Short mmCIF file of C-alpha atoms and ligand atoms in Angstrom, two decimals:
data_model
loop_
_atom_site.label_atom_id
_atom_site.label_comp_id
_atom_site.label_asym_id
_atom_site.label_seq_id
_atom_site.Cartn_x
_atom_site.Cartn_y
_atom_site.Cartn_z
CA MET A 299 0.01 0.07 0.03
CA SER A 300 1.39 3.47 -0.82
CA ARG A 301 2.32 5.93 1.80
CA LEU A 302 -0.37 8.28 2.99
CA VAL A 303 0.70 11.92 3.38
CA ILE A 304 -1.72 13.94 5.58
CA VAL A 305 -1.38 17.70 5.26
CA ALA A 306 -3.08 19.81 7.79
CA ASN A 307 -2.49 23.32 9.22
CA ARG A 308 -1.81 21.81 12.67
CA VAL A 309 0.09 18.54 13.28
CA PRO A 310 -0.82 16.93 16.55
CA ASP A 311 1.76 15.70 19.00
CA PRO A 312 1.08 11.88 19.31
CA ARG A 313 2.71 11.95 22.77
CA GLU A 314 0.05 14.29 24.10
CA ARG A 315 -3.12 12.74 25.45
CA GLY A 316 -6.21 14.00 27.27
CA ALA A 317 -7.70 17.43 26.54
CA SER A 318 -5.83 17.95 23.28
CA ALA A 319 -6.36 14.49 21.88
CA GLY A 320 -9.24 14.90 19.39
CA GLY A 321 -10.61 16.14 16.14
CA LEU A 322 -8.56 15.12 13.19
CA ALA A 323 -6.09 12.94 14.94
CA VAL A 324 -8.94 10.67 16.21
CA ALA A 325 -10.67 10.68 12.91
CA LEU A 326 -7.46 9.52 11.06
CA LYS A 327 -6.32 7.00 13.74
CA ASP A 328 -7.51 4.03 11.80
CA ALA A 329 -5.91 4.97 8.55
CA LEU A 330 -2.55 5.87 10.27
CA MET A 331 -2.40 2.52 11.95
CA ARG A 332 -2.90 0.57 8.78
CA ARG A 333 -0.09 2.06 6.50
CA ASP A 334 3.10 4.04 6.51
CA ALA A 335 2.21 7.79 6.80
CA MET A 336 3.56 11.25 7.14
CA TRP A 337 1.66 14.03 8.71
CA PHE A 338 2.91 17.35 7.52
CA GLY A 339 2.05 20.92 8.73
CA TRP A 340 2.57 23.75 11.18
CA SER A 341 4.20 22.86 14.56
CA GLY A 342 2.02 25.36 16.45
CA ALA A 343 5.11 27.48 17.25
CA THR A 344 6.19 30.76 15.85
CA ALA A 345 9.73 31.96 15.02
CA PRO A 346 11.09 35.14 13.57
CA GLU A 347 10.76 33.60 10.06
CA THR A 348 8.83 30.64 8.68
CA SER A 349 11.13 27.67 8.63
CA THR A 350 12.35 26.13 5.31
CA THR A 351 13.70 22.94 6.89
CA PRO A 352 11.16 20.79 8.62
CA LYS A 353 11.59 19.01 11.94
CA GLU A 354 10.81 15.39 11.98
CA PHE A 355 9.63 13.03 14.69
CA ARG A 356 8.57 9.32 14.20
CA HIS A 357 5.80 7.66 16.19
CA GLY A 358 4.72 4.08 15.21
CA ARG A 359 4.32 3.99 11.36
CA THR A 360 4.00 7.80 11.04
CA ALA A 361 6.53 10.46 10.53
CA TYR A 362 5.37 13.89 11.97
CA VAL A 363 6.97 16.66 10.02
CA THR A 364 6.56 20.26 11.00
CA LEU A 365 7.48 23.85 10.11
CA ASP A 366 7.41 26.80 12.47
CA LEU A 367 5.48 29.85 11.23
CA GLY A 368 7.18 33.27 11.09
CA GLU A 369 5.50 36.03 13.13
CA GLU A 370 4.42 37.97 10.06
CA ASP A 371 3.00 34.79 8.38
CA TYR A 372 1.22 33.81 11.57
CA ALA A 373 -0.60 37.24 11.58
CA ARG A 374 -1.24 37.34 7.86
CA TYR A 375 -1.90 33.70 6.83
CA TYR A 376 -3.35 32.20 10.05
CA GLN A 377 -5.07 35.05 11.98
CA GLY A 378 -5.65 37.13 8.87
CA PHE A 379 -6.93 35.38 5.70
CA ALA A 380 -7.70 32.02 7.24
CA ASN A 381 -9.43 33.01 10.51
CA GLY A 382 -10.45 36.53 9.73
CA ALA A 383 -11.72 36.14 6.13
CA LEU A 384 -12.27 32.52 5.14
CA TRP A 385 -13.69 31.18 8.49
CA PRO A 386 -16.61 33.75 8.56
CA VAL A 387 -17.36 33.52 4.85
CA LEU A 388 -17.42 29.79 4.77
CA HIS A 389 -19.90 30.08 7.79
CA TYR A 390 -22.10 32.36 5.84
CA ARG A 391 -20.93 35.43 7.93
CA LEU A 392 -19.74 37.73 5.10
CA GLY A 393 -20.59 40.79 7.11
CA ILE A 394 -18.02 40.22 9.80
CA ALA A 395 -15.17 39.04 7.44
CA LYS A 396 -12.01 41.12 7.48
CA PHE A 397 -9.93 41.30 4.42
CA ALA A 398 -6.55 42.85 3.70
CA ARG A 399 -4.52 42.30 0.52
CA GLU A 400 -1.52 41.71 2.71
CA ASP A 401 -3.26 38.83 4.40
CA TRP A 402 -4.03 37.28 1.03
CA VAL A 403 -0.35 37.63 0.07
CA GLY A 404 0.65 35.98 3.42
CA TYR A 405 -1.77 33.12 2.69
CA GLN A 406 -0.28 32.56 -0.76
CA ARG A 407 3.26 32.75 0.68
CA VAL A 408 2.58 30.21 3.40
CA ASN A 409 0.78 27.78 1.05
CA ALA A 410 3.71 28.04 -1.27
CA ALA A 411 6.18 27.53 1.48
CA PHE A 412 4.49 24.46 2.81
CA ALA A 413 4.50 23.07 -0.80
CA ALA A 414 8.18 23.84 -1.15
CA ALA A 415 9.14 22.12 2.01
CA LEU A 416 6.93 19.12 1.36
CA ALA A 417 7.78 18.48 -2.36
CA PRO A 418 11.39 17.18 -1.78
CA LEU A 419 10.12 14.66 0.82
CA LEU A 420 7.49 13.03 -1.47
CA LYS A 421 7.80 9.62 -3.13
CA PRO A 422 6.30 9.10 -6.55
CA ASP A 423 3.46 6.76 -5.33
CA ASP A 424 2.45 8.73 -2.23
CA THR A 425 -1.14 9.58 -1.75
CA ILE A 426 -1.53 13.12 -0.51
CA TRP A 427 -4.60 14.21 1.55
CA ILE A 428 -4.80 17.89 2.35
CA HIS A 429 -7.17 19.20 5.13
CA ASP A 430 -9.18 22.31 5.41
CA PHE A 431 -9.54 25.95 4.42
CA HIS A 432 -6.07 27.00 5.59
CA LEU A 433 -4.53 25.13 2.67
CA PHE A 434 -6.77 25.71 -0.38
CA LEU A 435 -3.76 26.72 -2.62
CA MET A 436 -1.21 24.12 -1.58
CA ALA A 437 -2.12 21.42 -4.15
CA ALA A 438 -1.78 23.96 -6.88
CA GLU A 439 1.69 24.92 -5.54
CA LEU A 440 2.67 21.33 -5.41
CA ARG A 441 1.61 20.86 -9.03
CA LYS A 442 3.62 23.88 -10.01
CA LEU A 443 6.63 22.07 -8.45
CA GLY A 444 5.99 19.09 -10.73
CA CYS A 445 4.19 16.79 -8.17
CA ARG A 446 2.14 14.20 -10.00
CA GLN A 447 0.86 12.24 -7.07
CA LYS A 448 -2.84 11.78 -6.25
CA ILE A 449 -3.95 14.79 -4.17
CA GLY A 450 -7.09 14.94 -2.25
CA PHE A 451 -8.82 17.85 -0.39
CA PHE A 452 -11.29 17.74 2.49
CA LEU A 453 -13.17 20.85 3.71
CA HIS A 454 -14.17 20.44 7.40
CA VAL A 455 -16.28 23.52 7.39
CA PRO A 456 -19.39 24.39 5.39
CA PHE A 457 -19.19 25.66 1.79
CA PRO A 458 -21.80 28.51 1.41
CA PRO A 459 -23.90 29.34 -1.64
CA ARG A 460 -22.13 30.89 -4.60
CA SER A 461 -23.39 34.43 -3.92
CA VAL A 462 -21.94 34.37 -0.40
CA PHE A 463 -18.58 32.73 -1.36
CA LEU A 464 -18.03 35.19 -4.23
CA GLY A 465 -18.16 37.97 -1.54
CA LEU A 466 -14.73 36.81 -0.48
CA PRO A 467 -12.06 38.89 -2.21
CA LYS A 468 -9.86 36.50 -4.18
CA ALA A 469 -12.60 33.94 -4.36
CA LEU A 470 -11.81 33.09 -7.88
CA ASP A 471 -8.24 32.31 -7.19
CA VAL A 472 -9.25 29.97 -4.32
CA LEU A 473 -11.69 28.30 -6.73
CA ALA A 474 -9.06 27.92 -9.52
CA ALA A 475 -6.73 26.26 -7.08
CA LEU A 476 -9.15 23.55 -6.32
CA ALA A 477 -8.77 22.18 -9.83
CA ALA A 478 -5.39 20.74 -8.77
CA HIS A 479 -7.15 18.06 -6.65
CA ASP A 480 -8.18 14.57 -7.78
CA ALA A 481 -11.00 14.31 -5.19
CA ILE A 482 -12.58 17.05 -3.23
CA GLY A 483 -14.60 16.17 -0.09
CA VAL A 484 -17.15 18.24 1.93
CA GLN A 485 -19.32 17.18 4.73
CA THR A 486 -22.86 17.33 3.36
CA GLU A 487 -24.86 17.11 0.00
CA ASP A 488 -25.82 20.77 0.56
CA ASP A 489 -22.12 21.77 0.77
CA ALA A 490 -21.39 19.52 -2.32
CA GLU A 491 -24.21 21.28 -4.29
CA ASN A 492 -22.99 24.76 -3.29
CA LEU A 493 -19.44 23.99 -4.31
CA ARG A 494 -20.27 22.22 -7.48
CA ALA A 495 -22.56 25.17 -8.61
CA THR A 496 -19.83 27.63 -7.79
CA LEU A 497 -17.16 25.68 -9.65
CA LEU A 498 -19.45 25.19 -12.66
CA ALA A 499 -20.27 28.93 -12.86
CA ASP A 500 -16.92 30.40 -11.93
CA GLY A 501 -14.21 27.81 -11.81
CA ASP A 502 -13.23 24.59 -13.38
CA ALA A 503 -16.15 22.37 -14.51
CA ALA A 504 -14.03 19.18 -14.39
CA ALA A 505 -13.26 19.96 -10.74
CA ALA A 506 -17.04 20.15 -10.06
CA ALA A 507 -17.29 16.49 -11.09
CA ARG A 508 -14.63 15.57 -8.40
CA VAL A 509 -16.70 16.96 -5.54
CA GLY A 510 -18.38 14.58 -3.21
CA ALA A 511 -20.06 14.48 0.31
CA PHE A 512 -18.20 12.52 2.99
CA PRO A 513 -19.77 13.06 6.39
CA VAL A 514 -17.06 12.89 9.08
CA GLY A 515 -17.89 10.62 12.07
CA ILE A 516 -16.36 9.59 15.44
CA ASP A 517 -15.05 6.32 16.85
CA ALA A 518 -18.55 5.63 18.29
CA ALA A 519 -17.78 2.34 20.08
CA GLY A 520 -14.58 3.83 21.57
CA PHE A 521 -16.36 6.92 22.78
CA ALA A 522 -19.35 4.97 24.26
CA SER A 523 -16.96 2.69 26.31
CA LEU A 524 -14.94 5.85 27.45
CA ALA A 525 -18.16 7.42 28.67
CA ALA A 526 -19.35 4.32 30.40
CA ARG A 527 -15.93 3.97 32.12
CA ARG A 528 -15.73 7.64 33.05
CA PHE A 529 -19.24 7.66 34.29
CA ARG A 530 -18.12 5.70 37.24
CA THR A 531 -15.24 8.01 38.31
CA LYS A 532 -15.14 10.41 41.27
CA GLU A 533 -15.31 13.59 39.05
CA VAL A 534 -18.75 12.44 37.62
CA ALA A 535 -19.92 11.42 41.06
CA THR A 536 -19.00 14.97 42.35
CA LEU A 537 -20.97 16.59 39.54
CA ARG A 538 -23.89 14.36 40.15
CA ALA A 539 -23.96 15.00 43.84
CA SER A 540 -23.81 18.70 43.25
CA LEU A 541 -26.97 18.61 41.05
CA VAL A 542 -29.05 17.07 43.88
CA ASP A 543 -31.38 15.11 41.45
CA ARG A 544 -31.79 18.06 39.14
CA ALA A 545 -31.67 17.30 35.38
CA LEU A 546 -28.38 18.37 33.68
CA ALA A 547 -28.28 19.97 30.22
CA ILE A 548 -24.80 20.13 28.76
CA GLY A 549 -23.10 22.24 26.04
CA VAL A 550 -19.52 21.59 24.94
CA ASP A 551 -17.93 23.89 22.27
CA ARG A 552 -14.81 25.81 21.51
CA LEU A 553 -15.65 29.40 22.37
CA ASP A 554 -16.33 30.53 18.71
CA TYR A 555 -19.07 32.94 17.27
CA THR A 556 -20.25 30.13 14.93
CA LYS A 557 -21.39 27.97 17.87
CA GLY A 558 -24.39 30.10 18.74
CA LEU A 559 -23.53 30.39 22.39
CA PRO A 560 -25.29 33.86 23.18
CA GLN A 561 -28.47 32.59 21.59
CA ARG A 562 -28.21 29.32 23.50
CA ILE A 563 -27.72 31.12 26.89
CA ALA A 564 -30.68 33.37 25.85
CA GLY A 565 -32.71 30.23 25.00
CA PHE A 566 -32.07 28.76 28.45
CA GLY A 567 -33.10 32.09 30.02
CA LYS A 568 -36.31 31.94 28.00
CA LEU A 569 -37.02 28.46 29.30
CA LEU A 570 -36.91 29.77 32.85
CA GLU A 571 -39.06 32.75 31.98
CA ARG A 572 -41.68 30.99 29.87
CA PHE A 573 -41.79 27.57 31.63
CA PRO A 574 -41.39 28.48 35.28
CA HIS A 575 -42.17 24.89 36.48
CA HIS A 576 -38.62 24.00 35.49
CA LEU A 577 -37.20 26.56 37.92
CA GLY A 578 -34.85 24.97 40.39
CA LYS A 579 -35.18 21.59 38.53
CA VAL A 580 -32.52 21.88 35.76
CA THR A 581 -28.93 23.01 35.65
CA PHE A 582 -27.14 23.98 32.38
CA LEU A 583 -23.43 23.32 32.20
CA GLN A 584 -21.59 24.99 29.36
CA VAL A 585 -17.96 24.13 28.78
CA ALA A 586 -16.37 26.56 26.17
CA PRO A 587 -12.61 26.99 26.44
CA VAL A 588 -11.27 30.12 24.95
CA SER A 589 -9.87 29.58 21.42
CA ARG A 590 -8.24 32.30 19.30
CA GLY A 591 -8.29 34.46 22.45
CA ASP A 592 -6.02 37.06 20.78
CA VAL A 593 -8.53 38.07 18.15
CA ALA A 594 -10.82 41.01 19.01
CA THR A 595 -14.09 39.34 17.74
CA TYR A 596 -13.48 36.50 20.26
CA ARG A 597 -12.73 38.81 23.20
CA ALA A 598 -16.09 40.65 22.47
CA LEU A 599 -17.82 37.26 22.49
CA ARG A 600 -16.43 36.25 25.76
CA ARG A 601 -17.53 39.66 27.32
CA GLU A 602 -21.07 39.15 25.95
CA LEU A 603 -21.25 35.59 27.39
CA ASP A 604 -19.87 36.63 30.83
CA GLU A 605 -22.58 39.37 30.99
CA SER A 606 -25.54 37.23 29.88
CA VAL A 607 -24.69 34.24 32.14
CA GLY A 608 -24.23 36.67 35.11
CA ARG A 609 -27.64 38.36 34.31
CA ILE A 610 -29.60 35.12 34.11
CA ASN A 611 -27.99 33.68 37.15
CA GLY A 612 -28.48 36.83 39.06
CA GLN A 613 -32.27 36.90 38.06
CA TYR A 614 -33.12 33.33 38.75
CA ALA A 615 -30.58 31.81 41.24
CA GLU A 616 -31.59 30.59 44.71
CA PRO A 617 -29.13 30.29 47.52
CA ASP A 618 -28.82 26.64 46.76
CA TRP A 619 -29.20 26.61 43.01
CA ALA A 620 -27.71 28.50 40.01
CA PRO A 621 -29.28 27.76 36.61
CA ILE A 622 -26.03 28.17 34.53
CA ARG A 623 -22.54 26.80 35.21
CA TYR A 624 -20.12 28.20 32.72
CA ILE A 625 -16.43 27.00 32.34
CA THR A 626 -13.99 28.65 29.97
CA ARG A 627 -11.02 26.41 30.88
CA ALA A 628 -10.34 23.23 28.95
CA VAL A 629 -11.83 20.05 30.49
CA ALA A 630 -10.31 16.73 29.35
CA ARG A 631 -12.24 14.79 26.74
CA PRO A 632 -12.58 11.62 28.90
CA THR A 633 -14.11 13.78 31.67
CA LEU A 634 -16.55 15.40 29.11
CA ALA A 635 -17.49 11.91 27.93
CA GLY A 636 -18.65 11.03 31.55
CA TYR A 637 -20.36 14.34 31.94
CA MET A 638 -22.36 13.79 28.63
CA ARG A 639 -23.57 10.41 29.87
CA LEU A 640 -24.82 12.12 33.00
CA ALA A 641 -26.64 14.86 31.01
CA ARG A 642 -30.35 14.46 30.42
CA ILE A 643 -30.03 16.93 27.54
CA GLY A 644 -27.17 17.59 25.00
CA LEU A 645 -27.59 21.26 23.78
CA VAL A 646 -25.78 21.65 20.39
CA THR A 647 -26.89 24.81 18.65
CA PRO A 648 -24.20 26.21 16.22
CA LEU A 649 -25.44 28.84 13.83
CA ARG A 650 -23.64 26.91 11.13
CA ASP A 651 -21.31 24.02 11.38
CA GLY A 652 -19.61 21.70 8.96
CA MET A 653 -20.49 18.54 10.86
CA ASN A 654 -20.27 18.99 14.78
CA LEU A 655 -18.80 15.98 16.40
CA VAL A 656 -20.03 16.96 19.82
CA ALA A 657 -23.55 16.00 18.71
CA LYS A 658 -22.31 12.57 17.71
CA GLU A 659 -20.35 12.23 20.82
CA TYR A 660 -23.30 13.11 23.06
CA VAL A 661 -25.31 10.29 21.29
CA ALA A 662 -22.56 7.67 21.66
CA ALA A 663 -22.02 8.65 25.32
CA GLN A 664 -25.64 7.79 26.45
CA ASP A 665 -26.69 4.87 28.65
CA PRO A 666 -28.70 2.65 26.35
CA ALA A 667 -31.09 1.91 29.27
CA ASP A 668 -31.86 5.52 30.00
CA PRO A 669 -30.66 7.93 27.15
CA GLY A 670 -30.84 11.60 27.09
CA VAL A 671 -32.30 13.91 24.42
CA LEU A 672 -30.23 15.77 21.85
CA ILE A 673 -31.29 19.23 20.89
CA LEU A 674 -29.54 20.15 17.64
CA SER A 675 -29.27 23.01 15.31
CA ARG A 676 -30.76 22.55 11.87
CA PHE A 677 -27.65 24.21 10.43
CA ALA A 678 -25.10 21.72 11.71
CA GLY A 679 -24.10 19.17 9.11
CA ALA A 680 -24.84 16.49 11.79
CA SER A 681 -28.53 17.23 11.46
CA ASN A 682 -28.67 15.22 8.28
CA ASP A 683 -27.42 12.04 10.11
CA LEU A 684 -29.34 12.46 13.46
CA GLU A 685 -33.01 12.38 12.66
CA GLY A 686 -33.92 11.51 16.27
CA ALA A 687 -32.76 14.92 17.64
CA LEU A 688 -35.05 17.82 18.41
CA LEU A 689 -34.07 20.25 15.59
CA VAL A 690 -34.14 23.97 16.38
CA ASN A 691 -33.33 27.17 14.63
CA PRO A 692 -30.29 28.26 16.64
CA LEU A 693 -30.99 31.99 16.05
CA ASP A 694 -34.33 31.75 17.87
CA PRO A 695 -34.09 31.51 21.59
CA ASP A 696 -37.81 30.80 21.95
CA ASP A 697 -37.43 27.77 19.68
CA ILE A 698 -34.50 26.58 21.95
CA ALA A 699 -36.57 27.19 25.04
CA GLU A 700 -39.54 25.17 23.62
CA ALA A 701 -37.20 22.21 22.66
CA LEU A 702 -35.75 22.35 26.16
CA ASP A 703 -39.19 22.15 27.70
CA ILE A 704 -40.20 19.20 25.47
CA ALA A 705 -36.87 17.39 26.24
CA LEU A 706 -37.24 17.88 30.05
CA ASP A 707 -40.77 16.41 30.03
CA MET A 708 -40.07 13.68 27.49
CA ARG A 709 -41.11 10.19 28.46
CA ALA A 710 -38.52 7.40 28.66
CA GLU A 711 -40.04 5.42 25.67
CA GLU A 712 -39.74 8.35 23.30
CA ARG A 713 -36.16 9.19 24.50
CA LEU A 714 -35.19 5.60 23.85
CA ALA A 715 -36.90 5.47 20.33
CA ARG A 716 -35.26 8.72 19.16
CA TRP A 717 -31.88 7.81 20.66
CA LYS A 718 -31.83 4.33 19.00
CA THR A 719 -32.11 5.75 15.42
CA MET A 720 -29.26 8.25 16.21
CA ASP A 721 -27.08 5.64 17.82
CA ALA A 722 -27.44 3.40 14.75
CA ALA A 723 -26.40 6.31 12.59
CA VAL A 724 -23.39 7.28 14.69
CA ARG A 725 -22.13 3.71 14.71
CA THR A 726 -22.56 3.37 10.90
CA THR A 727 -21.01 6.62 9.62
CA THR A 728 -17.82 6.39 11.84
CA ALA A 729 -14.49 8.18 11.41
CA ALA A 730 -12.99 5.03 9.95
CA VAL A 731 -15.72 4.70 7.34
CA TRP A 732 -15.31 8.44 6.44
CA CYS A 733 -11.57 7.96 6.03
CA ARG A 734 -11.87 4.73 3.95
CA ASN A 735 -14.64 6.20 1.71
CA PHE A 736 -12.64 9.36 0.97
CA LEU A 737 -9.41 7.49 0.34
CA ALA A 738 -11.18 5.04 -1.91
CA ALA A 739 -12.58 7.97 -3.94
CA LEU A 740 -9.07 9.54 -4.11
CA GLU A 741 -7.15 6.43 -4.91
CA GLY A 742 -9.72 5.24 -7.43
CA SER A 743 -9.75 8.63 -9.24
CA VAL A 744 -8.31 9.53 -12.67
CA SER A 745 -5.33 11.83 -12.12
CA SER A 746 -5.85 15.53 -12.57
CA ALA A 747 -2.07 16.13 -12.61
CA GLU A 748 -1.82 16.88 -16.39
CA PRO A 749 0.95 19.37 -16.96
CA GLY A 750 -0.27 22.87 -16.77
CA GLN A 751 -3.70 22.00 -15.58
CA ALA A 752 -3.79 24.15 -12.48
CA ASN A 753 -2.44 27.07 -14.47
CA ASP A 754 -4.95 26.70 -17.31
CA SER A 755 -7.85 26.70 -14.89
CA ARG A 756 -6.50 29.73 -13.13
CA ARG A 757 -6.34 31.44 -16.53
CA THR A 758 -10.01 30.47 -17.23
CA ALA A 759 -11.13 31.97 -13.81
CA ARG A 760 -9.29 35.17 -14.47
CA ARG A 761 -10.95 35.47 -17.96
CA ARG A 762 -14.34 35.08 -16.36
CA ALA A 763 -13.58 37.64 -13.69
CA ALA A 764 -12.51 40.17 -16.26
P1 LIG B 1055 -14.63 22.12 15.37
O1 LIG B 1055 -15.29 23.42 15.02
O2 LIG B 1055 -13.56 22.23 16.30
O3 LIG B 1055 -14.22 21.32 14.00
P2 LIG B 1055 -16.50 19.92 16.53
O4 LIG B 1055 -16.78 19.14 15.50
O5 LIG B 1055 -17.63 20.37 17.37
O6 LIG B 1055 -15.88 21.31 16.04
O7 LIG B 1055 -15.45 19.39 17.60
C1 LIG B 1055 -14.22 18.70 17.23
C2 LIG B 1055 -13.70 17.98 18.53
O8 LIG B 1055 -13.28 18.84 19.55
C3 LIG B 1055 -14.69 16.98 19.25
O9 LIG B 1055 -14.01 15.79 19.30
C4 LIG B 1055 -15.02 17.65 20.49
O10 LIG B 1055 -15.20 16.84 21.59
C5 LIG B 1055 -13.81 18.48 20.80
N1 LIG B 1055 -14.23 19.63 21.58
C6 LIG B 1055 -15.10 20.66 21.28
N2 LIG B 1055 -15.29 21.48 22.22
C7 LIG B 1055 -14.52 21.00 23.28
C8 LIG B 1055 -14.28 21.45 24.64
N3 LIG B 1055 -14.96 22.47 25.11
N4 LIG B 1055 -13.37 20.76 25.35
C9 LIG B 1055 -12.83 19.59 24.93
N5 LIG B 1055 -12.94 19.16 23.72
C10 LIG B 1055 -13.83 19.85 22.84
C11 LIG B 1055 -14.29 21.42 12.67
C12 LIG B 1055 -15.61 21.87 12.02
C13 LIG B 1055 -16.75 20.88 12.40
C14 LIG B 1055 -16.36 19.46 12.14
C15 LIG B 1055 -15.01 19.09 12.59
C16 LIG B 1055 -14.53 17.80 12.06
O11 LIG B 1055 -15.90 23.19 12.42
O12 LIG B 1055 -17.92 21.27 11.87
O13 LIG B 1055 -17.30 18.57 12.68
O14 LIG B 1055 -14.06 20.06 12.13
O15 LIG B 1055 -14.57 17.71 10.65
#
């Protein structure tokens, strides 16, 4: 079997466990155990200049190969174009996107630098799999350097309708670069339709035919047994004792404006206002560790949440009960798994989300004899797979409050029936299945690496823009 080269903005440290173990590393575990592999990307460290010679570290059958980012590149590529422009636009939030031409130049520079550092390390029959919006241009850069290997791309976040995407300055350049891939994966059929339509109208029609939906999953059996084990630990017993027989609703997110946290807190406040029979009978635990805390939009979000949690607690708390517990420190995933099993309600209400693995983890964590209820945003990719959830519009606090009221009063038979359909789905579309399906599409594809192809499609896009 050929070597698998994973390229992602961040390279995990396989020696770290606990809170940081998660996301892509868990999803790719299966593939990385079966074959020789290299994981290439940013180390997470900054240096005065972006390094040109990578550092290498081997663990099992995988070589972890990393570059440090220069201070200027970190600001322009990572904070600027990737997080300041692409992240909001891809989540349909054109109005809060920040664009500067210097950021775009930095984004191009880092994608080219990554390609230049990776190209000499490649073997002719490697399979290359590039992940996410940080590295839209990298395959085109590899092609310029003469790389003819199969290259796949997976977008973990949504792809918006064409009219939204074209609001991104340099959108056509990003689209043109997609033509350098042999397979392009997105999370849902909606994302696939949006991307295909955009490529057909403004990019490379042949690339549109290489787009497919590959919903990402979790290691459901692994997470279920982790939750069952952790449920019996002292930390879960302590949380349970502190609830004094009250129902627990749980939210677990990175502190990010796409996750719908202000609306969720407001929805919980509406529950207490409109359905007062739940007063004193339910506690909402929100875990949301600060991410990207150095960016102004995130600082403003944190202030807003601090205020609204304080207001609701001030209004409704009793000396022996506060409605909301809010933690902005990281909590280790195994502990969260135990907490999720304890929770009667999983509250997952992103305004827009590629998939949302927390929703799937909440389902997997439940006790099959007494499962809880998932309240899920219609705009999370996961809502396509999880039909047994109570679906809500995350922008509408009243809708969230009504779903909470229904969930709190739901009888055991209905909870079980809903959970069973979701558990079956989570155990079918696992991380391993996602990985296998994408790699089968990529490795079975006809190569797009004809000389000059990426450049030709770039010219086509320019002509159309003119
Ligand atoms: P994220 O936006 O990070 O990922 P998500 O899918 O919710 O979102 O979470 C990924 C992982 O991080 C999960 O395993 C989860 O348990 C963990 N996590 C989240 N919040 C945590 C917290 N407070 N403490 C500890 N761990 C936490 C992007 C896309 C998603 C897509 C994933 C995978 O934005 O839409 O589902 O990639 O493709």
